[in-house]
């Protein structure tokens, strides 16, 4: 088709991995460019995402799209095979609602309960429990949030599906336990074992070591980002 | 598209105003239900048990929550009249990006301006003006963010302008003086009946905010 498709990402970022999952589910070829997000952002990144200066950035025929949820919707609308979002407007609204819930509520609470410190961490821990309960309820006997196959919410919940386990190992704290969240843990396992997802998860050992070593840098970075 | 439409809302909410504008533009008949947020109705708690917030659009008994999600739902359910989003995927992505930017910045910055004082408030004021200027840059020479006609970003942003007067009073500064381009855009939006009839009166909003400050014990 003579298309130029490039993804600026970070190997350990759940946000940029989401975009890769979506592109791979659609069978779309792209060029990947790794960004040094903490120390040395590329001229391309600053040019294509001047407002937020973050990854992921999808550049399609020279035009940038940023913010992972926006990128996912763009991918779904541009390459119509293997739809990520449902067709029905109400079901689409529900998918968007749960994606937002996972991204804006669950992920930050989980992050703070694992990487935070002191009373803030304890408060986040309680909040995370409540939120995970709600999320577990939404699965209601489905294999994936998207039904029989991985969909929009599953992709957006990749942090819960994989990164949480990695962080738990890196910091030695448990949040998403099987006794408390059996349905969600089963979903996470199914998610990680999905062919397209499995090939796209950053290597676990490297991630655990990374989060252990980088805890200081990352915690300061996200504190300043907030 | 048949089926009863109810909007659970609260008159000064910028998020609720977005939905009112969209419903008006599409010519959808609906029942407006005013919520008392200190005494939330059973219907609200039933329709939005997770966040317990307005706005909630109830269509045929089924709830849709979160204002930008509601706008998408309205656009997709009633696609024939007055599209809110452009048809091109790239332009849609741009519209979603800027609406998301408004969501991430304006509510919290505005809140900083009317709830804090001193250095924190000064920072809030500076960042708010900075955000508005960024949006002015994005508007460029277009009459609306949506181009020749009102679009998704216009609908997402214009309700916040009803709170500007309150911010100005609380922060002792003038947004209009620093951001004339946005003010001109606001005036253009207000010339559209669907917009002007859906927005709260800025003076009433200001009274509401000042009363709220007293009630919350904020000086």
Coordinates of C-alpha atoms in Angstrom, one line a residue:
Chain A
X1 CA 0.0 0.0 0.0
X2 CA 3.1 2.2 0.1
X3 CA 2.4 3.2 3.7
X4 CA 4.9 4.5 6.2
X5 CA 4.2 3.4 9.7
X6 CA 6.5 4.0 12.6
X7 CA 6.1 3.5 16.3
X8 CA 8.1 5.4 18.9
X9 CA 8.1 3.4 22.1
X10 CA 9.8 2.2 25.2
X11 CA 10.4 -1.6 25.6
X12 CA 9.1 -1.7 29.2
X13 CA 6.1 0.6 28.8
X14 CA 2.7 -0.9 28.9
X15 CA 1.4 2.1 26.9
X16 CA 3.6 1.5 23.9
X17 CA 3.1 -2.3 24.1
X18 CA -0.6 -1.8 23.8
X19 CA -0.1 -0.2 20.4
X20 CA 2.2 -3.1 19.3
X21 CA -0.5 -5.6 20.3
X22 CA -3.1 -3.7 18.3
X23 CA -0.9 -3.5 15.2
X24 CA 0.0 -7.2 15.5
X25 CA -3.6 -8.2 15.9
X26 CA -4.4 -6.3 12.7
X27 CA -1.4 -7.9 11.0
X28 CA 0.0 -4.4 10.1
X29 CA 3.7 -4.0 9.5
X30 CA 5.5 -1.1 11.2
X31 CA 9.0 0.2 12.0
X32 CA 9.8 0.4 15.7
X33 CA 12.1 3.0 17.3
X34 CA 13.2 2.7 20.9
X35 CA 13.1 6.0 22.9
X36 CA 15.4 6.7 25.9
X37 CA 12.5 8.3 27.7
X38 CA 14.1 9.1 31.0
X39 CA 17.4 10.5 29.9
X40 CA 17.5 11.5 26.3
X41 CA 14.3 12.0 24.3
X42 CA 14.8 12.0 20.5
X43 CA 14.3 15.0 18.2
X44 CA 11.6 13.0 16.5
X45 CA 9.7 12.4 19.7
X46 CA 9.8 16.1 20.6
X47 CA 8.7 17.0 17.1
X48 CA 5.8 14.5 17.0
X49 CA 4.6 14.9 20.5
X50 CA 5.4 18.5 21.6
X51 CA 2.5 18.7 24.0
X52 CA 3.2 15.7 26.2
X53 CA 6.7 14.6 25.0
X54 CA 5.7 10.9 25.8
X55 CA 5.5 7.6 24.2
X56 CA 3.8 5.9 22.4
X57 CA 3.7 7.9 19.2
X58 CA 2.4 6.3 16.1
X59 CA 3.5 8.1 12.9
X60 CA 1.5 7.2 9.9
X61 CA 2.6 8.6 6.6
X62 CA 4.4 11.4 8.5
X63 CA 1.4 12.3 10.7
X64 CA 1.6 11.6 14.4
X65 CA -1.0 10.2 16.7
X66 CA -0.5 10.2 20.4
X67 CA -2.1 8.9 23.6
X68 CA -2.4 5.1 23.6
X69 CA -6.2 5.0 23.7
X70 CA -6.5 7.5 20.9
X71 CA -4.0 5.4 18.9
X72 CA -5.9 2.2 19.5
X73 CA -9.1 3.8 18.1
X74 CA -7.2 5.2 15.2
X75 CA -5.7 1.7 14.4
X76 CA -9.2 0.2 14.6
X77 CA -10.7 2.7 12.3
X78 CA -7.9 2.6 9.8
X79 CA -7.4 -1.1 9.5
X80 CA -10.8 -2.7 9.6
X81 CA -9.9 -6.5 9.9
X82 CA -10.0 -8.1 13.3
X83 CA -11.9 -5.4 15.1
X84 CA -10.8 -4.4 18.5
X85 CA -13.9 -2.4 19.5
X86 CA -17.4 -3.9 19.3
X87 CA -19.7 -2.6 16.5
X88 CA -22.7 -1.8 18.6
X89 CA -22.7 1.8 20.0
X90 CA -23.7 0.8 23.5
X91 CA -21.1 -2.0 23.7
X92 CA -18.5 0.5 22.4
X93 CA -19.5 2.9 25.2
X94 CA -19.1 0.1 27.7
X95 CA -15.7 -0.8 26.3
X96 CA -14.6 2.8 26.5
X97 CA -15.9 3.1 30.0
X98 CA -14.0 0.1 31.3
X99 CA -10.9 1.0 29.4
X100 CA -11.0 4.4 31.1
X101 CA -11.7 2.8 34.5
X102 CA -8.6 0.5 34.1
X103 CA -6.3 3.2 32.8
X104 CA -7.3 6.1 35.0
X105 CA -8.3 4.3 38.2
X106 CA -6.8 0.8 38.5
X107 CA -3.4 1.4 37.1
X108 CA -2.4 4.4 39.1
X109 CA -3.7 2.8 42.4
X110 CA -1.9 -0.4 41.6
X111 CA 1.3 1.5 40.8
X112 CA 1.2 3.5 44.0
X113 CA 0.4 0.4 46.1
X114 CA 3.5 -1.3 44.6
X115 CA 6.0 1.5 44.0
X116 CA 4.8 4.1 46.6
X117 CA 5.9 4.5 50.2
X118 CA 4.4 5.1 53.6
X119 CA 0.8 6.0 54.3
X120 CA 0.2 6.9 50.6
X121 CA 1.0 3.3 49.7
X122 CA -1.3 1.8 52.3
X123 CA -4.2 4.0 51.1
X124 CA -3.5 3.1 47.5
X125 CA -3.4 -0.6 48.5
X126 CA -6.9 -0.4 49.9
X127 CA -8.1 1.5 46.9
X128 CA -6.5 -1.0 44.6
X129 CA -8.3 -3.8 46.3
X130 CA -11.7 -2.2 45.9
X131 CA -11.0 -1.3 42.2
X132 CA -9.8 -4.9 41.4
X133 CA -13.0 -6.2 43.0
X134 CA -15.0 -4.1 40.6
X135 CA -12.9 -5.2 37.7
X136 CA -13.3 -8.8 38.6
X137 CA -17.1 -8.3 38.7
X138 CA -17.1 -7.0 35.2
X139 CA -15.5 -10.1 33.8
X140 CA -18.6 -12.1 34.8
X141 CA -17.8 -15.5 33.4
X142 CA -16.3 -14.2 30.1
X143 CA -12.9 -15.4 29.0
X144 CA -11.8 -11.9 28.1
X145 CA -13.3 -8.5 28.7
X146 CA -13.9 -8.5 24.9
X147 CA -15.7 -11.9 25.1
X148 CA -14.2 -14.9 23.4
X149 CA -11.3 -13.0 22.1
X150 CA -9.0 -10.2 23.2
X151 CA -10.5 -6.7 22.7
X152 CA -10.1 -3.1 23.5
X153 CA -10.4 -3.4 27.3
X154 CA -8.1 -6.4 27.5
X155 CA -5.4 -4.5 25.6
X156 CA -5.9 -1.4 27.8
X157 CA -5.7 -3.6 30.8
X158 CA -2.3 -5.0 29.9
X159 CA -0.8 -3.3 32.9
X160 CA -3.0 -5.4 35.1
X161 CA -2.4 -8.6 33.0
X162 CA 1.3 -8.5 33.1
X163 CA 3.1 -5.5 34.6
X164 CA 1.5 -5.9 38.0
X165 CA 3.0 -9.4 38.4
X166 CA 6.4 -8.1 37.4
X167 CA 6.2 -5.2 39.9
X168 CA 5.0 -7.6 42.6
X169 CA 8.1 -9.7 42.1
X170 CA 10.4 -6.7 41.9
X171 CA 9.3 -5.1 45.1
X172 CA 8.2 -8.2 47.0
X173 CA 4.6 -7.1 47.6
X174 CA 1.4 -8.9 46.5
X175 CA -1.7 -7.2 45.4
X176 CA -3.4 -9.3 42.7
X177 CA -3.6 -12.6 44.5
X178 CA -5.4 -15.7 43.4
X179 CA -7.3 -16.1 46.7
X180 CA -8.7 -12.6 46.6
X181 CA -9.1 -12.3 42.8
X182 CA -9.5 -15.7 41.2
X183 CA -11.4 -14.5 38.1
X184 CA -9.0 -11.7 37.4
X185 CA -5.9 -13.9 37.9
X186 CA -7.4 -16.5 35.5
X187 CA -8.0 -13.7 32.9
X188 CA -4.4 -12.5 33.4
X189 CA -3.1 -15.9 32.6
X190 CA -5.3 -16.3 29.5
X191 CA -4.2 -12.8 28.4
X192 CA -0.5 -13.6 28.8
X193 CA -0.9 -16.9 26.9
X194 CA -2.6 -15.4 23.9
X195 CA -0.3 -15.9 20.9
X196 CA -0.1 -12.2 19.8
X197 CA 0.2 -11.0 23.4
X198 CA 2.8 -13.6 24.4
X199 CA 5.2 -12.6 21.6
X200 CA 4.9 -9.0 22.7
X201 CA 5.5 -9.1 26.4
X202 CA 8.8 -7.6 27.4
X203 CA 11.1 -10.3 28.9
X204 CA 10.1 -10.9 32.5
X205 CA 13.6 -11.2 34.1
X206 CA 14.8 -8.1 32.4
X207 CA 11.7 -6.2 33.6
X208 CA 12.1 -7.4 37.2
X209 CA 15.7 -6.4 37.3
X210 CA 14.9 -3.1 35.6
X211 CA 12.2 -2.2 38.0
X212 CA 14.3 -3.2 41.0
X213 CA 17.2 -1.1 39.8
X214 CA 15.3 1.8 38.4
X215 CA 12.8 2.2 41.2
X216 CA 14.4 5.4 42.3
X217 CA 14.5 7.0 38.9
X218 CA 11.0 5.9 38.0
X219 CA 9.5 7.0 41.3
X220 CA 11.0 10.4 41.0
X221 CA 10.0 10.7 37.3
X222 CA 6.4 9.8 38.0
X223 CA 6.3 12.1 41.0
X224 CA 7.3 15.0 38.8
X225 CA 5.0 13.9 36.1
X226 CA 1.9 14.0 38.2
Chain B
X1 CA -33.6 5.9 16.9
X2 CA -36.6 5.2 19.2
X3 CA -36.3 4.9 23.0
X4 CA -36.6 7.2 25.9
X5 CA -33.6 9.4 26.7
X6 CA -32.9 10.8 30.2
X7 CA -29.9 13.0 31.2
X8 CA -28.9 12.9 34.8
X9 CA -27.1 16.2 35.3
X10 CA -26.2 19.1 37.6
X11 CA -26.7 22.6 36.2
X12 CA -23.2 24.0 36.7
X13 CA -21.4 20.9 35.5
X14 CA -19.2 21.5 32.4
X15 CA -19.4 17.8 31.7
X16 CA -23.2 17.8 31.8
X17 CA -23.2 20.9 29.5
X18 CA -21.3 19.0 26.9
X19 CA -24.1 16.4 26.7
X20 CA -26.8 19.0 26.6
X21 CA -25.1 20.7 23.6
X22 CA -24.7 17.3 21.8
X23 CA -28.3 16.3 22.4
X24 CA -29.5 19.8 21.2
X25 CA -27.4 19.7 18.1
X26 CA -28.8 16.3 17.2
X27 CA -32.3 17.4 17.9
X28 CA -32.9 14.5 20.4
X29 CA -35.8 14.8 22.8
X30 CA -34.9 13.9 26.3
X31 CA -35.9 14.3 29.9
X32 CA -33.5 16.4 32.0
X33 CA -33.2 15.3 35.6
X34 CA -31.4 17.7 38.0
X35 CA -29.4 15.9 40.6
X36 CA -28.7 17.2 44.1
X37 CA -25.1 16.0 44.5
X38 CA -25.3 16.2 48.3
X39 CA -28.3 13.9 48.1
X40 CA -27.9 11.6 45.1
X41 CA -31.0 10.0 43.7
X42 CA -31.5 6.2 43.7
X43 CA -31.6 6.4 39.9
X44 CA -28.1 8.0 39.8
X45 CA -26.7 5.4 42.2
X46 CA -28.3 2.6 40.2
X47 CA -27.2 4.0 36.8
X48 CA -23.6 4.9 37.9
X49 CA -22.8 2.7 40.8
X50 CA -19.0 2.8 40.2
X51 CA -18.4 6.6 40.1
X52 CA -21.8 7.9 41.4
X53 CA -21.3 11.0 39.2
X54 CA -23.1 13.0 36.6
X55 CA -23.6 13.3 33.7
X56 CA -25.3 9.9 33.0
X57 CA -27.2 9.4 29.8
X58 CA -29.9 6.8 30.1
X59 CA -31.1 5.4 26.8
X60 CA -33.9 2.8 26.9
X61 CA -33.0 2.2 30.5
X62 CA -29.3 1.6 29.8
X63 CA -26.8 4.0 31.3
X64 CA -23.8 5.6 29.5
X65 CA -21.3 7.4 31.8
X66 CA -18.4 9.8 31.3
X67 CA -19.1 12.8 29.2
X68 CA -16.8 12.2 26.3
X69 CA -18.0 8.6 26.1
X70 CA -21.5 9.9 26.1
X71 CA -20.6 12.2 23.2
X72 CA -19.2 9.3 21.2
X73 CA -22.4 7.3 22.0
X74 CA -24.7 10.1 20.9
X75 CA -22.7 10.5 17.7
X76 CA -22.7 6.8 16.9
X77 CA -26.4 6.2 17.8
X78 CA -27.7 9.2 15.9
X79 CA -25.2 9.4 13.1
X80 CA -27.4 11.1 10.4
X81 CA -27.7 14.6 11.8
X82 CA -24.9 17.0 12.7
X83 CA -21.8 14.7 13.1
X84 CA -19.8 15.6 16.2
X85 CA -16.6 13.9 15.0
X86 CA -15.1 14.3 11.6
X87 CA -15.2 11.2 9.3
X88 CA -11.5 11.0 8.6
X89 CA -9.7 8.7 11.1
X90 CA -6.7 11.0 11.5
X91 CA -8.8 14.0 12.1
X92 CA -10.9 12.0 14.6
X93 CA -7.6 11.1 16.4
X94 CA -6.7 14.8 16.6
X95 CA -10.1 15.7 17.9
X96 CA -9.9 13.0 20.6
X97 CA -6.4 14.1 21.5
X98 CA -7.5 17.7 22.1
X99 CA -10.7 16.7 24.0
X100 CA -8.5 14.4 26.2
X101 CA -6.1 17.4 26.7
X102 CA -9.0 19.6 27.9
X103 CA -10.1 16.8 30.3
X104 CA -6.6 16.3 31.7
X105 CA -5.9 20.0 32.2
X106 CA -8.9 22.3 32.6
X107 CA -10.8 20.8 35.5
X108 CA -7.8 20.4 37.8
X109 CA -6.2 23.7 36.9
X110 CA -9.5 25.5 37.3
X111 CA -10.0 23.8 40.6
X112 CA -6.5 24.9 41.7
X113 CA -7.5 28.5 40.9
X114 CA -10.8 28.6 42.9
X115 CA -9.8 26.4 45.8
X116 CA -6.3 27.6 46.7
X117 CA -4.4 30.9 47.3
X118 CA -0.9 32.3 47.4
X119 CA 1.8 30.6 45.4
X120 CA -0.3 27.5 44.6
X121 CA -3.0 29.7 43.1
X122 CA -0.5 31.7 41.2
X123 CA 0.9 28.5 39.6
X124 CA -2.6 27.4 38.8
X125 CA -3.4 30.7 37.1
X126 CA -0.2 30.6 35.1
X127 CA -0.7 27.0 34.0
X128 CA -4.4 27.6 33.1
X129 CA -3.4 30.6 30.9
X130 CA -0.7 28.5 29.4
X131 CA -3.1 25.7 28.5
X132 CA -5.6 28.2 27.0
X133 CA -2.8 29.6 24.8
X134 CA -1.9 26.2 23.6
X135 CA -5.5 25.6 22.6
X136 CA -5.5 29.0 20.9
X137 CA -2.5 27.8 18.9
X138 CA -4.4 24.7 17.9
X139 CA -7.4 26.8 16.9
X140 CA -5.3 28.9 14.6
X141 CA -7.3 30.8 12.0
X142 CA -10.2 28.4 12.0
X143 CA -13.6 29.7 13.3
X144 CA -14.0 26.5 15.3
X145 CA -11.8 23.6 16.4
X146 CA -14.0 21.5 14.2
X147 CA -13.2 23.8 11.2
X148 CA -16.1 25.7 9.6
X149 CA -18.6 24.2 12.0
X150 CA -18.7 23.3 15.7
X151 CA -17.1 19.9 16.5
X152 CA -16.1 17.5 19.2
X153 CA -13.3 19.7 20.7
X154 CA -15.5 22.8 20.7
X155 CA -18.2 20.9 22.6
X156 CA -15.7 19.6 25.0
X157 CA -14.2 23.0 25.8
X158 CA -16.9 25.6 25.6
X159 CA -18.7 24.6 28.9
X160 CA -15.4 25.4 30.8
X161 CA -15.8 29.1 29.6
X162 CA -18.9 29.4 31.9
X163 CA -16.5 28.9 34.8
X164 CA -13.9 31.5 33.7
X165 CA -15.7 34.4 35.4
X166 CA -15.6 32.4 38.7
X167 CA -11.9 31.7 38.2
X168 CA -11.3 35.4 37.5
X169 CA -13.1 36.5 40.6
X170 CA -11.4 33.9 42.8
X171 CA -8.0 34.5 41.3
X172 CA -8.2 38.3 40.7
X173 CA -7.1 38.1 37.1
X174 CA -8.5 38.5 33.6
X175 CA -8.5 35.5 31.3
X176 CA -10.2 37.6 28.6
X177 CA -7.3 40.1 28.6
X178 CA -4.7 37.4 28.2
X179 CA -6.6 35.2 25.8
X180 CA -8.6 37.3 23.4
X181 CA -8.6 34.7 20.7
X182 CA -10.4 32.2 22.9
X183 CA -12.8 34.8 24.0
X184 CA -13.6 35.5 20.3
X185 CA -14.1 31.8 19.7
X186 CA -16.4 31.6 22.8
X187 CA -18.6 34.4 21.4
X188 CA -18.9 32.6 18.1
X189 CA -20.0 29.4 19.9
X190 CA -22.6 31.4 21.9
X191 CA -24.1 32.6 18.6
X192 CA -25.2 29.0 18.1
X193 CA -28.5 28.5 19.8
X194 CA -27.9 24.9 20.7
X195 CA -24.8 26.0 22.6
X196 CA -26.1 29.1 24.3
X197 CA -29.3 27.4 25.6
X198 CA -27.2 24.5 27.0
X199 CA -24.7 26.6 28.9
X200 CA -25.1 27.8 32.5
X201 CA -25.0 31.6 33.2
X202 CA -21.4 32.5 34.2
X203 CA -22.6 34.8 36.9
X204 CA -24.8 32.1 38.4
X205 CA -21.8 29.8 38.2
X206 CA -19.7 32.4 40.0
X207 CA -22.3 32.7 42.8
X208 CA -22.4 28.9 43.1
X209 CA -18.6 28.7 43.4
X210 CA -18.4 31.4 46.0
X211 CA -21.2 29.7 48.0
X212 CA -19.4 26.4 47.6
X213 CA -16.2 27.9 48.9
X214 CA -18.0 29.1 52.0
X215 CA -19.6 25.7 52.5
X216 CA -16.2 24.0 52.2
X217 CA -14.5 26.4 54.5
X218 CA -12.2 27.7 51.8
X219 CA -11.5 31.4 52.2

